[in-house]
JSON list of C-alpha atoms in Angstrom, two decimals:
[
{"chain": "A", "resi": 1, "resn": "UNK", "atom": "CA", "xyz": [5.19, 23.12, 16.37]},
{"chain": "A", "resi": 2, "resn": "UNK", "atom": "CA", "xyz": [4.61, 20.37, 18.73]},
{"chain": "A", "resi": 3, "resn": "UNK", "atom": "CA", "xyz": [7.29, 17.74, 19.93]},
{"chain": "A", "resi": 4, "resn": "UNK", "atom": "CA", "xyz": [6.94, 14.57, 18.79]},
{"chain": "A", "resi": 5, "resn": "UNK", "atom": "CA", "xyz": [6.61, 13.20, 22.60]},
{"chain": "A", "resi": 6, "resn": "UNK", "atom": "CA", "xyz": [3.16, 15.44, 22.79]},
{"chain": "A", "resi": 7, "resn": "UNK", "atom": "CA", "xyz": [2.04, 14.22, 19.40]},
{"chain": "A", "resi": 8, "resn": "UNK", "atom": "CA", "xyz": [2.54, 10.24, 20.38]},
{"chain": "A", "resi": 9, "resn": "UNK", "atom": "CA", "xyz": [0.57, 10.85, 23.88]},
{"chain": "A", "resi": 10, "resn": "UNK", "atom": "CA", "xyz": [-1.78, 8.01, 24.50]},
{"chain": "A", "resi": 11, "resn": "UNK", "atom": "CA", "xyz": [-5.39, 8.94, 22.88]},
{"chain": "A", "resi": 12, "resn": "UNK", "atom": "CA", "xyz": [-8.55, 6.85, 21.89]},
{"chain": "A", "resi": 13, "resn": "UNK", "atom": "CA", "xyz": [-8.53, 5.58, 18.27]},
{"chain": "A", "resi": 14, "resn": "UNK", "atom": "CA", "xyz": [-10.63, 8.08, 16.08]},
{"chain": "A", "resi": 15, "resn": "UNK", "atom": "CA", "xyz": [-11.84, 9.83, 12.44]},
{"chain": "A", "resi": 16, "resn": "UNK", "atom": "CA", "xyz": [-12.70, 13.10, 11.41]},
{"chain": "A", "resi": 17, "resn": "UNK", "atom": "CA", "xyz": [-15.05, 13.80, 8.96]},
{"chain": "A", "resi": 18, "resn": "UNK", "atom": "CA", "xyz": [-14.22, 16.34, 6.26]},
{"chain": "A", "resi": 19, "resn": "UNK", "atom": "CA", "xyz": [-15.88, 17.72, 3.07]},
{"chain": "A", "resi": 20, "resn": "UNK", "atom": "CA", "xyz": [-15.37, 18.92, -0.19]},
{"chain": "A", "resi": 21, "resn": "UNK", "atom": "CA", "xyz": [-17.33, 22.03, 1.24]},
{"chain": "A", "resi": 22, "resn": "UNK", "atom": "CA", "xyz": [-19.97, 23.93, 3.21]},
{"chain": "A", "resi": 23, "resn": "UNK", "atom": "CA", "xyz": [-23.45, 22.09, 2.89]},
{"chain": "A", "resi": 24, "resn": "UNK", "atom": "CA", "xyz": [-21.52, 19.21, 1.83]},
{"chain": "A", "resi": 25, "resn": "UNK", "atom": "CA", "xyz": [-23.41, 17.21, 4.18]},
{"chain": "A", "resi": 26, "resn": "UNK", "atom": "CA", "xyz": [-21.02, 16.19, 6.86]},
{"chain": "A", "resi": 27, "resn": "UNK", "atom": "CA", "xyz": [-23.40, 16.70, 9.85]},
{"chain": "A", "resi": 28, "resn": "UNK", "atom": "CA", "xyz": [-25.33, 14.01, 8.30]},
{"chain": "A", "resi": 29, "resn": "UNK", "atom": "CA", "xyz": [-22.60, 11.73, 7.69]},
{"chain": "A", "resi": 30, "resn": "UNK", "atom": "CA", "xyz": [-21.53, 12.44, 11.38]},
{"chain": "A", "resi": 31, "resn": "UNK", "atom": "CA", "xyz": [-24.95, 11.67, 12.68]},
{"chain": "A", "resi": 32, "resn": "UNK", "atom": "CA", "xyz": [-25.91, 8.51, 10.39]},
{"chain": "A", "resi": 33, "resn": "UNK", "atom": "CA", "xyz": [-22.04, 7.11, 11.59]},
{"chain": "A", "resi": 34, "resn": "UNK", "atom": "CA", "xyz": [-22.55, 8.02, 15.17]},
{"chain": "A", "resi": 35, "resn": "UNK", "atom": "CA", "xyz": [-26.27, 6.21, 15.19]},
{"chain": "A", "resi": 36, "resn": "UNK", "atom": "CA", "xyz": [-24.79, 3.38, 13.71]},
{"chain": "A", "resi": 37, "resn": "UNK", "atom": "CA", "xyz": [-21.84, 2.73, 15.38]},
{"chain": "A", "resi": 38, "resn": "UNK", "atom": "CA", "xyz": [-23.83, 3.37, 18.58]},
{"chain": "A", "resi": 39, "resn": "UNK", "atom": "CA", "xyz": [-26.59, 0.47, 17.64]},
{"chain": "A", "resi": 40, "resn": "UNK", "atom": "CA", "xyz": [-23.20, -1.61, 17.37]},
{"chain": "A", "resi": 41, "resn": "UNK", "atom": "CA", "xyz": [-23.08, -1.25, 21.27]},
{"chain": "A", "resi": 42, "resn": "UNK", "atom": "CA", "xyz": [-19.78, 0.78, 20.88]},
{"chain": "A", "resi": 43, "resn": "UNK", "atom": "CA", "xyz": [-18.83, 3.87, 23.57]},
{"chain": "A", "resi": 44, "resn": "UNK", "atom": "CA", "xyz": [-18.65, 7.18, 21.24]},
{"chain": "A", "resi": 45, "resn": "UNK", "atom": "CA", "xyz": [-17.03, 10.31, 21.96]},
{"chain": "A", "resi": 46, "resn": "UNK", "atom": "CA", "xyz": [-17.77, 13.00, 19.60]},
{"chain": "A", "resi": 47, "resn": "UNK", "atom": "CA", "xyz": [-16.03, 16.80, 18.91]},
{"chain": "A", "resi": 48, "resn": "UNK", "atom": "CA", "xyz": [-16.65, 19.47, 16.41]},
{"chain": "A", "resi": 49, "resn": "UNK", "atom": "CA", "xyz": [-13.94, 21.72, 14.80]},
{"chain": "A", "resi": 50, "resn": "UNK", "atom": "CA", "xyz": [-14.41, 25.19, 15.48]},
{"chain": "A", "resi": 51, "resn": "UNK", "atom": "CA", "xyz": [-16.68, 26.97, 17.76]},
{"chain": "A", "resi": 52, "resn": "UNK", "atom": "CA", "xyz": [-20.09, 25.40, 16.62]},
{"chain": "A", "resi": 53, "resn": "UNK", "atom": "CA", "xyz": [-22.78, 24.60, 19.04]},
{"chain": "A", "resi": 54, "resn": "UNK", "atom": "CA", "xyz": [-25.91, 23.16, 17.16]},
{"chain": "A", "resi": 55, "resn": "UNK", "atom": "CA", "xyz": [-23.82, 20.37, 15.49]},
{"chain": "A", "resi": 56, "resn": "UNK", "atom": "CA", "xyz": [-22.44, 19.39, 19.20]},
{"chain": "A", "resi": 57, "resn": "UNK", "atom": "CA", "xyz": [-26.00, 19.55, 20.69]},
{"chain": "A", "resi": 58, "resn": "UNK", "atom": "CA", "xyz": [-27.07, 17.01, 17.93]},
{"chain": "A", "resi": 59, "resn": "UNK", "atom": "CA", "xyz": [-23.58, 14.71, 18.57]},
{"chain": "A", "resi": 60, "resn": "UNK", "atom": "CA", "xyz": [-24.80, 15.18, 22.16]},
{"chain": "A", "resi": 61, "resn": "UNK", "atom": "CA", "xyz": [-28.48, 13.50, 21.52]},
{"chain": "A", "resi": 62, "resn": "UNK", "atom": "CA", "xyz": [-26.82, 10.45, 19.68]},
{"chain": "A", "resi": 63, "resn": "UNK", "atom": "CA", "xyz": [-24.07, 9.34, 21.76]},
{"chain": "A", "resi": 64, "resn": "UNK", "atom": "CA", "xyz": [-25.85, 10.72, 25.35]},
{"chain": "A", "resi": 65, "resn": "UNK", "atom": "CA", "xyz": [-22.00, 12.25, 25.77]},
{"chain": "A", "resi": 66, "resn": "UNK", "atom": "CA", "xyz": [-20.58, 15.47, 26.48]},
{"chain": "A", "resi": 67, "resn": "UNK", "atom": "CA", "xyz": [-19.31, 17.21, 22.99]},
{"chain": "A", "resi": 68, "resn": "UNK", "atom": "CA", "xyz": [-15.80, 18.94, 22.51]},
{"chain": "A", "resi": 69, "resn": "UNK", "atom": "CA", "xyz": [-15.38, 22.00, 20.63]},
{"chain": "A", "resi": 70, "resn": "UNK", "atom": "CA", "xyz": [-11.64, 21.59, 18.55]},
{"chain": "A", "resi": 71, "resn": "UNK", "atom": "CA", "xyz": [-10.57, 24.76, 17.30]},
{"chain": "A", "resi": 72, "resn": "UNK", "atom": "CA", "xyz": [-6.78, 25.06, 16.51]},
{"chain": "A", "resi": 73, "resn": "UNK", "atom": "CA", "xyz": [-7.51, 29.07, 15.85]},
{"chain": "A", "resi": 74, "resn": "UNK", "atom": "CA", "xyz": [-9.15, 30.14, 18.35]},
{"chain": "A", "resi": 75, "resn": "UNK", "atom": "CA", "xyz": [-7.32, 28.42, 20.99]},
{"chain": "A", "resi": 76, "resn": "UNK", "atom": "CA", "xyz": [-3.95, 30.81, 20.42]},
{"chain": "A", "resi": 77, "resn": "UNK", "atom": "CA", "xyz": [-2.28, 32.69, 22.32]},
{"chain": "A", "resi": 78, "resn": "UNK", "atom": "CA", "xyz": [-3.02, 35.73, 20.82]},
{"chain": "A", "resi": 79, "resn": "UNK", "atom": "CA", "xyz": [-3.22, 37.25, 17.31]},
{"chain": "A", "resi": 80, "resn": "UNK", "atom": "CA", "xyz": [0.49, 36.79, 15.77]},
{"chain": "A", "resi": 81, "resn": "UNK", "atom": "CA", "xyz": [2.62, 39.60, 15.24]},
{"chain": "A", "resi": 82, "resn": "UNK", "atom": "CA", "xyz": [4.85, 37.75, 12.77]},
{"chain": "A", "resi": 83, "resn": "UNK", "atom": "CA", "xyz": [5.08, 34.62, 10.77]},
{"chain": "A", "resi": 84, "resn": "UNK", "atom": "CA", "xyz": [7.96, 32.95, 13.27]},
{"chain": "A", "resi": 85, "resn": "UNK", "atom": "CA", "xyz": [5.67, 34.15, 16.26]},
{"chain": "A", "resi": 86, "resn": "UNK", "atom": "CA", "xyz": [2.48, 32.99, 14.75]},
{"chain": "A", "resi": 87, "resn": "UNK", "atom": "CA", "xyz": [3.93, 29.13, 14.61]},
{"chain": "A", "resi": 88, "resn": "UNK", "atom": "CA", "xyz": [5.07, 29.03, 18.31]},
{"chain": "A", "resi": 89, "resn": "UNK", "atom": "CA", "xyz": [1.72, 30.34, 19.25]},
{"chain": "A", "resi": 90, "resn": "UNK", "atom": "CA", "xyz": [-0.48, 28.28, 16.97]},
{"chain": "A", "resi": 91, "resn": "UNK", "atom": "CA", "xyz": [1.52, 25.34, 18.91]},
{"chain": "A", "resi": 92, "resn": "UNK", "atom": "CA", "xyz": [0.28, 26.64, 21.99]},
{"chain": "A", "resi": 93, "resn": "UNK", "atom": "CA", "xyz": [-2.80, 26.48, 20.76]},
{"chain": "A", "resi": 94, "resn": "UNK", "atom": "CA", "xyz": [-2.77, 22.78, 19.18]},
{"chain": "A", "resi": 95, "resn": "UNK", "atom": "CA", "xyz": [-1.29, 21.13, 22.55]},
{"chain": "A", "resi": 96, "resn": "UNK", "atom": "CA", "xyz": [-4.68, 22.88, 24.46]},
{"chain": "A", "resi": 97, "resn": "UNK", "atom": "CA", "xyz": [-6.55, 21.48, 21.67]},
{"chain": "A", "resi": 98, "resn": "UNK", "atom": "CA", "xyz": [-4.85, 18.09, 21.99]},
{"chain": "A", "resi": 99, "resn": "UNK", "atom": "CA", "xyz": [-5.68, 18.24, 25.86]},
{"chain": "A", "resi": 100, "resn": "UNK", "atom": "CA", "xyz": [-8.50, 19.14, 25.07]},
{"chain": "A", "resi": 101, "resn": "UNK", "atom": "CA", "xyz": [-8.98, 15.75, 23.16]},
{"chain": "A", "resi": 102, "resn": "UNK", "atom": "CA", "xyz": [-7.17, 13.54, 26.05]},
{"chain": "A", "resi": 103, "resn": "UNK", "atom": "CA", "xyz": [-9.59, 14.87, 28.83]},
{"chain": "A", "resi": 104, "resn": "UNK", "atom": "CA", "xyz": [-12.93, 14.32, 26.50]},
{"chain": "A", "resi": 105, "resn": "UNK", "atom": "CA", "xyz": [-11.76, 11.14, 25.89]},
{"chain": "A", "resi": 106, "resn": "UNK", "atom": "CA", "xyz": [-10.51, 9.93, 29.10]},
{"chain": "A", "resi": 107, "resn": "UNK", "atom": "CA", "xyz": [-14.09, 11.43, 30.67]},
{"chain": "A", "resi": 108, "resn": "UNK", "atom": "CA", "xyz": [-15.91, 9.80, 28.22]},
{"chain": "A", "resi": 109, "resn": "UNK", "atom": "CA", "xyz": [-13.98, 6.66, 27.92]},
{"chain": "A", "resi": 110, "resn": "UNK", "atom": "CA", "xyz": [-14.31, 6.12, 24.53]},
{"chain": "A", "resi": 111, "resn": "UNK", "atom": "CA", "xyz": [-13.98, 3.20, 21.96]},
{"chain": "A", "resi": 112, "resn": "UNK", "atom": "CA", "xyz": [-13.72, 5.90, 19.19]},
{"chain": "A", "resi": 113, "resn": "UNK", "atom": "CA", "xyz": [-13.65, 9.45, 18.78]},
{"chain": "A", "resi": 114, "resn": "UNK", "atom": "CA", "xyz": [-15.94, 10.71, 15.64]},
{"chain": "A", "resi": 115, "resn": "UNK", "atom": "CA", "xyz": [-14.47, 15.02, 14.86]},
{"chain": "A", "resi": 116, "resn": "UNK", "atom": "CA", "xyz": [-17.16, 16.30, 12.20]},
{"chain": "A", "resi": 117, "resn": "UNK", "atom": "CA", "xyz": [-14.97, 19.10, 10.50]},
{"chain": "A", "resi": 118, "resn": "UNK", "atom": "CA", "xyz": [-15.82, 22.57, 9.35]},
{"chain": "A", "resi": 119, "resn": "UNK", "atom": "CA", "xyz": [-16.39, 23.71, 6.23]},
{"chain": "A", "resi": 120, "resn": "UNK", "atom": "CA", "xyz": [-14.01, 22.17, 3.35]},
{"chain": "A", "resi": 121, "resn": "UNK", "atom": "CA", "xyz": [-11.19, 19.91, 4.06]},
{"chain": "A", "resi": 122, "resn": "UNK", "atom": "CA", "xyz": [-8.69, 22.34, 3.49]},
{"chain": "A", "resi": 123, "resn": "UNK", "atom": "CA", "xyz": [-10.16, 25.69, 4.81]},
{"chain": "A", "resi": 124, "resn": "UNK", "atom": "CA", "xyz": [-9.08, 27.99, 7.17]},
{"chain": "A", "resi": 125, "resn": "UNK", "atom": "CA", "xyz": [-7.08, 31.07, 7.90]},
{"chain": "A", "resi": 126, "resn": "UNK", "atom": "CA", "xyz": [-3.01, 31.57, 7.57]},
{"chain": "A", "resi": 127, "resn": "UNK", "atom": "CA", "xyz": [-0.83, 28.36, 7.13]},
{"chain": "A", "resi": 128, "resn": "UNK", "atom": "CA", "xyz": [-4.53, 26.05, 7.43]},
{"chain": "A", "resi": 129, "resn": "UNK", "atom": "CA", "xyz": [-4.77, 27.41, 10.88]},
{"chain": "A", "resi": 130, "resn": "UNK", "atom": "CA", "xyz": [-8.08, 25.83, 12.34]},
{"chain": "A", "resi": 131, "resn": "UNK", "atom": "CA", "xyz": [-9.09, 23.71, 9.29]},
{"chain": "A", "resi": 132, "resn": "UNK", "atom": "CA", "xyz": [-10.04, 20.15, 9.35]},
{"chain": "A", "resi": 133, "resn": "UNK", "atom": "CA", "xyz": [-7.01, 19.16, 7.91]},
{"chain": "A", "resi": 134, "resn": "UNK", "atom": "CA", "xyz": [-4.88, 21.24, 10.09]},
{"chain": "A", "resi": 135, "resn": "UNK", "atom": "CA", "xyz": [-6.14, 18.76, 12.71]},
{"chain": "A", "resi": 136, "resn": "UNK", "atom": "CA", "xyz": [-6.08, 15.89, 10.79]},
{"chain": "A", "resi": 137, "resn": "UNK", "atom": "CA", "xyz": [-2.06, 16.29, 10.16]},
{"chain": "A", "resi": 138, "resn": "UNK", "atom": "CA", "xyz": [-1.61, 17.02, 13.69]},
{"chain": "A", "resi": 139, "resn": "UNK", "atom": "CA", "xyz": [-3.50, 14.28, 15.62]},
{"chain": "A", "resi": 140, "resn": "UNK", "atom": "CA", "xyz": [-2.91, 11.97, 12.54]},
{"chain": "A", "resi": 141, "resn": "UNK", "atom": "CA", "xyz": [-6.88, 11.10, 12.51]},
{"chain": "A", "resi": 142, "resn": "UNK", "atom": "CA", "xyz": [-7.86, 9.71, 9.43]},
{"chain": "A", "resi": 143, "resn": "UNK", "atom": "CA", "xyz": [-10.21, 11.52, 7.29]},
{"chain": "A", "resi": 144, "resn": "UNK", "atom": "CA", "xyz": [-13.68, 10.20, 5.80]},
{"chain": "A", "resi": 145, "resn": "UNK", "atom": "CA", "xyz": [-14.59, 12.36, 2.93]},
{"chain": "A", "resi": 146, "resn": "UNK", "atom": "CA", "xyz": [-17.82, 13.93, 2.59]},
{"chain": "A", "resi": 147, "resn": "UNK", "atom": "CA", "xyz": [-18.80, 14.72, -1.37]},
{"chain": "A", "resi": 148, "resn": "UNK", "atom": "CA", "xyz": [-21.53, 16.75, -2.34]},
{"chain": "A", "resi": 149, "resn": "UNK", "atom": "CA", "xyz": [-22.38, 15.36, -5.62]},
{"chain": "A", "resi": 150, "resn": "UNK", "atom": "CA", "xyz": [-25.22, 16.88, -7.00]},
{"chain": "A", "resi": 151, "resn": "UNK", "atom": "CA", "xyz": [-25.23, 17.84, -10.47]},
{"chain": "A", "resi": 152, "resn": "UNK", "atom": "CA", "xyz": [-22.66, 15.50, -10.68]},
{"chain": "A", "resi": 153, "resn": "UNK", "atom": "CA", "xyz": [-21.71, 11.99, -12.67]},
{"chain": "A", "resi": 154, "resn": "UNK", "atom": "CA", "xyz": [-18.13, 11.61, -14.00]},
{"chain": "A", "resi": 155, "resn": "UNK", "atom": "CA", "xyz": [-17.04, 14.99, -12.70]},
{"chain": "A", "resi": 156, "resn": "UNK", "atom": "CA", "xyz": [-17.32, 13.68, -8.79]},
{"chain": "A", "resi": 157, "resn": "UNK", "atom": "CA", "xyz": [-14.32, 11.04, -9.92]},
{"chain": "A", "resi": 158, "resn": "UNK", "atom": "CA", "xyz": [-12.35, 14.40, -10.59]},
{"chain": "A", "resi": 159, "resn": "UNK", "atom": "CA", "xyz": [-13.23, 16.30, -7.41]},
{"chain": "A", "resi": 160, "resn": "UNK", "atom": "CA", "xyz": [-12.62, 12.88, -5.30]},
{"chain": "A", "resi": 161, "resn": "UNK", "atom": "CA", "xyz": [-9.04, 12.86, -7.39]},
{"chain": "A", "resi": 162, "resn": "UNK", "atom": "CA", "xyz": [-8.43, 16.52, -6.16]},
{"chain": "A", "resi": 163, "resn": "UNK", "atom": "CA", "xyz": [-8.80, 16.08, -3.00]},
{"chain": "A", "resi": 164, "resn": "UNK", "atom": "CA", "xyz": [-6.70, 13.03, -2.41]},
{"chain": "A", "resi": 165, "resn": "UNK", "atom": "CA", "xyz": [-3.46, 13.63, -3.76]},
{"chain": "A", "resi": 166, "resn": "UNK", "atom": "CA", "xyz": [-3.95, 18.03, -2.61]},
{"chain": "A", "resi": 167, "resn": "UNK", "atom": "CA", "xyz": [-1.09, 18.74, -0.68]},
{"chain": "A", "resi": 168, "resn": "UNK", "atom": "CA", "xyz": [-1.38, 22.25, 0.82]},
{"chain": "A", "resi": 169, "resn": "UNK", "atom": "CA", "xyz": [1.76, 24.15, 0.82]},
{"chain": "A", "resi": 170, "resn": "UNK", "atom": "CA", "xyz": [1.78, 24.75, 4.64]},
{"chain": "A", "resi": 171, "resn": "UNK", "atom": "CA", "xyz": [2.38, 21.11, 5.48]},
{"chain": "A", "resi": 172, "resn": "UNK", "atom": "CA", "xyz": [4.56, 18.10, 4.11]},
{"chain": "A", "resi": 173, "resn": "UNK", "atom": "CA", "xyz": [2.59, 15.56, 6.01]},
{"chain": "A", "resi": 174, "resn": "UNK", "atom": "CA", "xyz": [-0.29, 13.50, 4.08]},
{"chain": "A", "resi": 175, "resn": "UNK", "atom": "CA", "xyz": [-3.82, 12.35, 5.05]},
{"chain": "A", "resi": 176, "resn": "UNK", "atom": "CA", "xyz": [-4.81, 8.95, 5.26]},
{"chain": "A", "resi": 177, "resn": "UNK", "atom": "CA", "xyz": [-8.42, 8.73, 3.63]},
{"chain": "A", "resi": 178, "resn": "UNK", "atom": "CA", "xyz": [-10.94, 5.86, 4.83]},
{"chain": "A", "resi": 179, "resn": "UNK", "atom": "CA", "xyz": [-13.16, 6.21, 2.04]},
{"chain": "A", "resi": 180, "resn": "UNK", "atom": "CA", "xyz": [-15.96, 8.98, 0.53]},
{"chain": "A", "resi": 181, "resn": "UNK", "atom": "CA", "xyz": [-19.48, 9.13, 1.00]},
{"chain": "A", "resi": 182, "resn": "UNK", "atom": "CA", "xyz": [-21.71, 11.12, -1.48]},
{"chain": "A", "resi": 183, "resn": "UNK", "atom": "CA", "xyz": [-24.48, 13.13, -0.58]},
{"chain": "A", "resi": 184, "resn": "UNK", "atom": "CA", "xyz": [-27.37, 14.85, -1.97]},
{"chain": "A", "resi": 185, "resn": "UNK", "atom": "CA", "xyz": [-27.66, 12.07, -4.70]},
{"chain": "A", "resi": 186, "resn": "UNK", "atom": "CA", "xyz": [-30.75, 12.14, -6.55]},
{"chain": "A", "resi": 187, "resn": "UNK", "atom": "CA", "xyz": [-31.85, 8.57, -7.60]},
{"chain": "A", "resi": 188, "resn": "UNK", "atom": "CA", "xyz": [-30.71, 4.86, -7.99]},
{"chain": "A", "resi": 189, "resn": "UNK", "atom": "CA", "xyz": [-29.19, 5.71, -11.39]},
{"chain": "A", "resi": 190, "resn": "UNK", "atom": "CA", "xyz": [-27.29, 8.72, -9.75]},
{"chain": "A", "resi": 191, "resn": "UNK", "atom": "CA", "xyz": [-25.91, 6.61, -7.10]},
{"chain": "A", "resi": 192, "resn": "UNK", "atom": "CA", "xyz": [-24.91, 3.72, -10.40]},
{"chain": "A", "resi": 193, "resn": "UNK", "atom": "CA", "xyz": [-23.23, 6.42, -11.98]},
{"chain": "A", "resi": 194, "resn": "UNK", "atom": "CA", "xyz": [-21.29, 7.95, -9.18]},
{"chain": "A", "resi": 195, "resn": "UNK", "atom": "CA", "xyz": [-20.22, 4.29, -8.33]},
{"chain": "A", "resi": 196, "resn": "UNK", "atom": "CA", "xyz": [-19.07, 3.92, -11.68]},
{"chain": "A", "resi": 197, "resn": "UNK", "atom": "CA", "xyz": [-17.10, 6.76, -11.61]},
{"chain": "A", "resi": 198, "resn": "UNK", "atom": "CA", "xyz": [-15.47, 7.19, -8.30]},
{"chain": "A", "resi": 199, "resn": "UNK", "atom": "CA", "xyz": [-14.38, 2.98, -8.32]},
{"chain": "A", "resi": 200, "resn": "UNK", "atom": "CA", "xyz": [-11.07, 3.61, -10.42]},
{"chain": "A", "resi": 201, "resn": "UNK", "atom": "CA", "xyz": [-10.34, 6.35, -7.69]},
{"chain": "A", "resi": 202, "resn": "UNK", "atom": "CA", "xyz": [-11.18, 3.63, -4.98]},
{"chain": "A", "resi": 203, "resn": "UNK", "atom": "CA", "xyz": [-8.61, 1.58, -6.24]},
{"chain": "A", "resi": 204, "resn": "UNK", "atom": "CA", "xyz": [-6.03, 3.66, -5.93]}
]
């Protein structure tokens, strides 16, 4: 695991963007944020977990920036042979990704850093290895939650619940959430009912 002294290196201020799921519509989230942030006059640098290269060419188009590929997998040492082995190697592999991170950043010179995540929130291979929150734990970026709600009313409250107090065995450490946005709602009245459900959960 990485030493604290790595961990508090100097980076720019950032968010990832996770989701309850595939299709959950976090490339759109990423997109809509990065346009708008952008409009704001602010300096983006954007990244993409795991090894995908038609979300970075669209993070490419809206911030006219290079795009880094974060995978905390991929970037081991090799395949573990055992369990102690696989940790020291899968910290190899998050201090390359962390590098990876300082030298986008400082090349970009970034206000913010916007990571779209892969897949769910939570998913990934042994111990979380090369999920979003895997990264989100280790860089301590904040996530912003992307919820596919349709079919949907009440029940969203529930899956929103889930997700923030989940605490996956493999870590101890807890996410800080800056909010939830909902996708793939239908109409007005689907967004007033979604609103009334997921505000209790707001407040929390």
């Amino acid at each position: 695991m990485p030493s604290p002294s790595f961990l508090e290196c100097p980076r720019p201020p950032g968010l990832i963007i996770g989701g309850t799921g595939s299709h959950a519509g976090k490339t759109a989230l990423t997109l809509a944020l990065l346009c708008a942030l952008r409009r704001r006059g602010m300096v983006l640098a954007a990244a993409k977990v795991g090894p995908d290269y038609i979300d970075t060419a669209f993070h490419a188009a809206m911030t006219g920036q290079p795009v880094a590929n974060l995978d905390t997998w991929m970037c081991r040492e090799a395949a573990p042979l055992s369990r102690q082995q696989g940790s020291r190697l899968q910290g190899l592999g998050l201090r390359r990704v962390f590098q990876r991170m300082q030298d986008h950043g400082r090349r970009v010179k970034a206000d913010l850093l916007v990571v779209e995540g892969a897949m769910g929130l939570f998913d990934g291979g042994h111990d979380g290895a090369g999920s979003t929150a895997q990264l989100s734990a280790q860089f301590g970026l904040p996530v912003l939650l992307t919820l596919n709600a349709s079919g949907m009313g009440q029940s969203a409250a529930a899956v929103a619940e889930g997700f923030l107090r989940y605490c996956p065995s493999w870590t101890t450490r807890s996410w800080q959430f800056l909010g939830m946005g909902c996708t793939h709602v239908g109409s007005d009245q689907h967004a007033r009912i979604l609103r009334q459900a997921l505000t209790p959960v707001a407040k929390n």
